[in-house]
mmCIF file of C-alpha atoms in Angstrom:
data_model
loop_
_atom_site.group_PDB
_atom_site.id
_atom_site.type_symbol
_atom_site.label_atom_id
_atom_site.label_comp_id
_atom_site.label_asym_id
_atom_site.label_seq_id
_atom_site.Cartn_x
_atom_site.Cartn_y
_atom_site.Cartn_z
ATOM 1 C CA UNK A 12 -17.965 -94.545 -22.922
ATOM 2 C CA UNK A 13 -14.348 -95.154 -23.805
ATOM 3 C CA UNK A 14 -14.359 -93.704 -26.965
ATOM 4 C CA UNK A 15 -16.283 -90.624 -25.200
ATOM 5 C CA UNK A 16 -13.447 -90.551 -22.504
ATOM 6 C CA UNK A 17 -10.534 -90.943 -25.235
ATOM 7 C CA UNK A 18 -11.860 -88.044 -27.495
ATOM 8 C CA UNK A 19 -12.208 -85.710 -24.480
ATOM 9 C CA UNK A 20 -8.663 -86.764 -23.450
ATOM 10 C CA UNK A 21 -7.601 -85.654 -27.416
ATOM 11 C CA UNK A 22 -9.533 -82.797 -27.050
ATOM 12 C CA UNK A 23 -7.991 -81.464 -23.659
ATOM 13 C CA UNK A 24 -4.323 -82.231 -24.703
ATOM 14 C CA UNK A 25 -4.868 -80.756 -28.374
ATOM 15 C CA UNK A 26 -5.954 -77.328 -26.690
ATOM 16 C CA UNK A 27 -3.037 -77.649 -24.061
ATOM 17 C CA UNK A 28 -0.394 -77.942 -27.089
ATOM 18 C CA UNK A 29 -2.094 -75.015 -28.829
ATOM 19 C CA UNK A 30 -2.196 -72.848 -25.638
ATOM 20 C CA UNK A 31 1.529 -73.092 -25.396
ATOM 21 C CA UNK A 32 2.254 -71.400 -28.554
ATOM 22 C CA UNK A 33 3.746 -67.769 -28.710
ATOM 23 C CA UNK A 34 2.862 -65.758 -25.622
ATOM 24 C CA UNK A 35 0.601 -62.689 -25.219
ATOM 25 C CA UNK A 36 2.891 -61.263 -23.337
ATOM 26 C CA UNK A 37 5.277 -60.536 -26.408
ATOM 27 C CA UNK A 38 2.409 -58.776 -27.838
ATOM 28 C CA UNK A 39 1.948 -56.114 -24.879
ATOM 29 C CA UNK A 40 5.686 -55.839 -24.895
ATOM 30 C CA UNK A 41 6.151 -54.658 -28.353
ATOM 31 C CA UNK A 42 3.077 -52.187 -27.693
ATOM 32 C CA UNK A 43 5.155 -50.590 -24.835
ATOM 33 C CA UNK A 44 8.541 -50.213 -26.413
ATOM 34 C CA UNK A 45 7.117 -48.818 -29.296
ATOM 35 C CA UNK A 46 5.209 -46.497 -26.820
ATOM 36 C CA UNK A 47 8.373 -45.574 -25.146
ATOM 37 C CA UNK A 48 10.217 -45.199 -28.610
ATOM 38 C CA UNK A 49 7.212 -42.464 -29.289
ATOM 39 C CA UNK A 50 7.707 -40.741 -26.476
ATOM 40 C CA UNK A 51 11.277 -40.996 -26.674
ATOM 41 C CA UNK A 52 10.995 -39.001 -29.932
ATOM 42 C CA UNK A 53 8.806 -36.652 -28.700
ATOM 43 C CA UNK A 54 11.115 -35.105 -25.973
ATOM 44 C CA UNK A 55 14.527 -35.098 -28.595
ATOM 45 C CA UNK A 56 11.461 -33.001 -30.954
ATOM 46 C CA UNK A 57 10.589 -30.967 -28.210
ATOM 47 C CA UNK A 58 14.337 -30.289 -26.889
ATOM 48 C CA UNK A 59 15.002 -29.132 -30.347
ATOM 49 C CA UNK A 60 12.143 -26.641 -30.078
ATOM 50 C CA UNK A 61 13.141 -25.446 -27.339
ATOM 51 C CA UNK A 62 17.039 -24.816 -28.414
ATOM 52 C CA UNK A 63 15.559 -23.121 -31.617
ATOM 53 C CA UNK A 64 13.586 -20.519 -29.880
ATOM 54 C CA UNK A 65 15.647 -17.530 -29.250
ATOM 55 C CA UNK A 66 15.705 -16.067 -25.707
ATOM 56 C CA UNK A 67 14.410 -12.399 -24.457
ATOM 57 C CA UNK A 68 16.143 -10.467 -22.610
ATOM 58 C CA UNK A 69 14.147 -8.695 -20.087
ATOM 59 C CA UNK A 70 15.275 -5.005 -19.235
ATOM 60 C CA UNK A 71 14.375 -4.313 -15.776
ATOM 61 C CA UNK A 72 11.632 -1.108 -14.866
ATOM 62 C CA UNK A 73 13.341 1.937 -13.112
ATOM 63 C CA UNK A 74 10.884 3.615 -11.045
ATOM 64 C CA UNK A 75 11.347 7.130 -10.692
ATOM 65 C CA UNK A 76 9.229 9.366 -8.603
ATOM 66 C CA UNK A 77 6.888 11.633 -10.151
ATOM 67 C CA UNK A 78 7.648 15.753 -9.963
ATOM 68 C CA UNK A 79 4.296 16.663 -11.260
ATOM 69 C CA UNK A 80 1.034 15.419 -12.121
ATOM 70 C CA UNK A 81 -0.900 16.028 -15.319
ATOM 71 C CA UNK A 82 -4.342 15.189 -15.511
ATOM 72 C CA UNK A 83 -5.329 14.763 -18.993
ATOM 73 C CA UNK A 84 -8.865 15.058 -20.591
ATOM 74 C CA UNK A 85 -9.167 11.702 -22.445
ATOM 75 C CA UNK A 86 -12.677 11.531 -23.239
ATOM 76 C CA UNK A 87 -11.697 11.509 -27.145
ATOM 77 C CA UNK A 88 -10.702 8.362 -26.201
ATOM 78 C CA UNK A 89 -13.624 7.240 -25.335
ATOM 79 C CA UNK A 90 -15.258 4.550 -27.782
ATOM 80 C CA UNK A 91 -18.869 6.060 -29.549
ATOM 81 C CA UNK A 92 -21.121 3.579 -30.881
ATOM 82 C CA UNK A 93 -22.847 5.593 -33.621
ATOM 83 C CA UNK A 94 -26.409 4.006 -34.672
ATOM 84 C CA UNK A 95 -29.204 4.934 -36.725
ATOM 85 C CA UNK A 96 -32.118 4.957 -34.356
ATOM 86 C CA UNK A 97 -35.793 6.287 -33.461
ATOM 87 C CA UNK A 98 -37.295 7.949 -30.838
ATOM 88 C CA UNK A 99 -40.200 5.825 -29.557
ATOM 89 C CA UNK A 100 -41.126 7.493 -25.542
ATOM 90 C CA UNK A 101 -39.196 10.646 -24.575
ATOM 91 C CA UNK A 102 -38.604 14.357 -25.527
ATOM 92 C CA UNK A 103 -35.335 14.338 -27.621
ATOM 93 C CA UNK A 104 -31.870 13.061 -28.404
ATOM 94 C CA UNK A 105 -28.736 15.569 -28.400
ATOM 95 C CA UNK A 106 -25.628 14.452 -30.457
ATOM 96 C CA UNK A 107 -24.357 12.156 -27.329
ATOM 97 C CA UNK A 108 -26.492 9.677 -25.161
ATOM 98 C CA UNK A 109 -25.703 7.430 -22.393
ATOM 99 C CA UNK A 110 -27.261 4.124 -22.867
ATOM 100 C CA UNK A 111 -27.999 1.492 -19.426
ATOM 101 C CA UNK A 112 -29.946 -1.178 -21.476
ATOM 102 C CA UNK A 113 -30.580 -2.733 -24.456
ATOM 103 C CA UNK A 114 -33.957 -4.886 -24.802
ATOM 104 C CA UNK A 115 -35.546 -7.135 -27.744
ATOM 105 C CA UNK A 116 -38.799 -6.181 -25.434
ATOM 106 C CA UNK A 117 -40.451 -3.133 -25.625
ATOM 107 C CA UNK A 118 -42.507 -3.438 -22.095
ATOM 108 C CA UNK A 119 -38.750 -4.521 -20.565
ATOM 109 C CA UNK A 120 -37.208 -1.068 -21.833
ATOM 110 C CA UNK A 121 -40.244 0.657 -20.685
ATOM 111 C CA UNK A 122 -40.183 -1.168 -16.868
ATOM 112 C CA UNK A 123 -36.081 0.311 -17.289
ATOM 113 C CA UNK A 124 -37.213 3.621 -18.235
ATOM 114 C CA UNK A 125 -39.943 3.838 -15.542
ATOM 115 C CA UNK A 126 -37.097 3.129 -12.596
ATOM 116 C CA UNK A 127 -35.032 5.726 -14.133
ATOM 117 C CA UNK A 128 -37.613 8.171 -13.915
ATOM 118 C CA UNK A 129 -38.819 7.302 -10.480
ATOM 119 C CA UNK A 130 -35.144 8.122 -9.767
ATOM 120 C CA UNK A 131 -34.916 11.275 -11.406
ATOM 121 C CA UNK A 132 -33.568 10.753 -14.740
ATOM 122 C CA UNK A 133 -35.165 12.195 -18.133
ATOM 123 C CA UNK A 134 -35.005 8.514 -19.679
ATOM 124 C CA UNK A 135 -35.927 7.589 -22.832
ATOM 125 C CA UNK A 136 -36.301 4.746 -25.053
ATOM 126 C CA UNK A 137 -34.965 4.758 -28.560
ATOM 127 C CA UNK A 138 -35.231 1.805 -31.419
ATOM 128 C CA UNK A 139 -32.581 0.646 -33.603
ATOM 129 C CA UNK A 140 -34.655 -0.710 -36.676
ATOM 130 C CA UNK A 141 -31.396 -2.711 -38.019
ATOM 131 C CA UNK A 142 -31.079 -5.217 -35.132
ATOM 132 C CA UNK A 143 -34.478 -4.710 -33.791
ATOM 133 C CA UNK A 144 -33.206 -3.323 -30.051
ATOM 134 C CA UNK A 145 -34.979 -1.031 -27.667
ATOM 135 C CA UNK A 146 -32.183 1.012 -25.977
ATOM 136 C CA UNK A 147 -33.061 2.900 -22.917
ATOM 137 C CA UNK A 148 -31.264 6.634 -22.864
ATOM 138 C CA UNK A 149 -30.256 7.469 -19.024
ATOM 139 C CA UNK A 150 -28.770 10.571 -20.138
ATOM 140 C CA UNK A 151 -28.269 12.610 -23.697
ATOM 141 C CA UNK A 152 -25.728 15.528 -23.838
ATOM 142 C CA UNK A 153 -24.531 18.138 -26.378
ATOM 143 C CA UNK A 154 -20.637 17.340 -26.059
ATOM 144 C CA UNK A 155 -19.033 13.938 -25.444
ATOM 145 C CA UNK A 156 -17.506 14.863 -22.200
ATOM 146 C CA UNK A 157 -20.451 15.361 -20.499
ATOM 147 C CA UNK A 158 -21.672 12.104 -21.932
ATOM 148 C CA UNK A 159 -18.660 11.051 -20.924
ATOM 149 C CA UNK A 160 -18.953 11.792 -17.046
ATOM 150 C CA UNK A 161 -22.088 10.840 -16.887
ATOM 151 C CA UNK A 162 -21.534 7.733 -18.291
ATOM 152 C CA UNK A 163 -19.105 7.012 -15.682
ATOM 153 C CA UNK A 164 -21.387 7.865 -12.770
ATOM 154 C CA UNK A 165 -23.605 5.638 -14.524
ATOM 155 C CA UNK A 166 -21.259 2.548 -14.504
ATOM 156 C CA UNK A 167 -19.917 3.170 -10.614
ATOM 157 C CA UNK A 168 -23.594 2.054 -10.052
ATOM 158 C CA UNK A 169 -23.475 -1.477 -9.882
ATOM 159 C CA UNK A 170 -27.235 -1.843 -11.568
ATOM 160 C CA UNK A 171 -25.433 0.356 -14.940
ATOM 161 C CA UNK A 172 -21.840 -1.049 -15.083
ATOM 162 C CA UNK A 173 -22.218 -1.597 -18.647
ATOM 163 C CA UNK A 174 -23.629 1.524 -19.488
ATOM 164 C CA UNK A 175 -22.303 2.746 -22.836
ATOM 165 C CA UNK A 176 -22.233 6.149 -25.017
ATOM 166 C CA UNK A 177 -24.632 5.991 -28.634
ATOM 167 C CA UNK A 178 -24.288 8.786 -31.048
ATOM 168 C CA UNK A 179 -27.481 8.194 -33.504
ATOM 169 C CA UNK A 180 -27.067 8.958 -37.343
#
């Protein structure tokens, strides 16, 4: 039992010895200054950024009040998306339509095309074979300003704010 009690007294004394060795704490100290030293560096990199960039001077905006008013006729302005597409239910395309959906569904373009109609519009449903789309027509017009103004009466509706002009190839 001795022996027992004298090994266990080695034991405990050889770990005490060991335990006082070189701290931890040196460890998570040279972590953090190197941390610091990092970020240290960072700012001088950052400083020297910022003294590189050149500054802008900013000219102030003189307001002047108008003398007359010009209203101008944009509508060339407005973008075209030109497709090649097919008439699948409706009587005919001119050179500009107005377009208020776009469908992979056939039935959904048709349940579009049936509210328009109940509303008073001539709609019609076109295909365009490249991407496989059903659009549904609102509107079609000879010149793009009408297709134009309509398309704009079309998008103050909140149900058509995306509606969108399609000149077919």
């Amino acid at each position: 039992m001795k022996k027992y009690m004298v090994v266990c007294a080695v034991m405990g004394m050889a770990l005490a010895l060991a335990s006082c060795g070189k701290s931890s704490e040196s460890a998570y100290k040279k972590a953090y200054e190197k941390a610091k030293s990092q970020e240290a560096a960072q700012r001088v990199e950052e400083n020297a950024q910022q003294q590189t960039t050149p500054t802008v001077a900013v000219t102030p905006v003189v307001t002047r009040p108008a003398t007359q008013t010009t209203v101008v006729d944009n509508s060339d302005n407005v973008p075209v998306r030109q497709e090649k597409v097919t008439l699948i239910n409706g009587t005919g395309l001119k050179a500009f339509s107005v377009v208020v959906g776009s469908f992979q569904l056939q039935a959904n373009a048709e349940g579009l095309q049936q509210r328009l109609r109940d509303a008073g519009y001539s709609a019609q449903i076109v295909k365009n074979d490249a991407n496989n789309m059903f659009r549904v027509v609102a509107s079609t017009f000879d010149n793009k300003a009408d297709a134009t103004r309509s398309r704009d009466q079309f998008r103050a509706q909140e149900a058509y704010k995306d509606a969108w002009l399609l000149s077919f190839q």
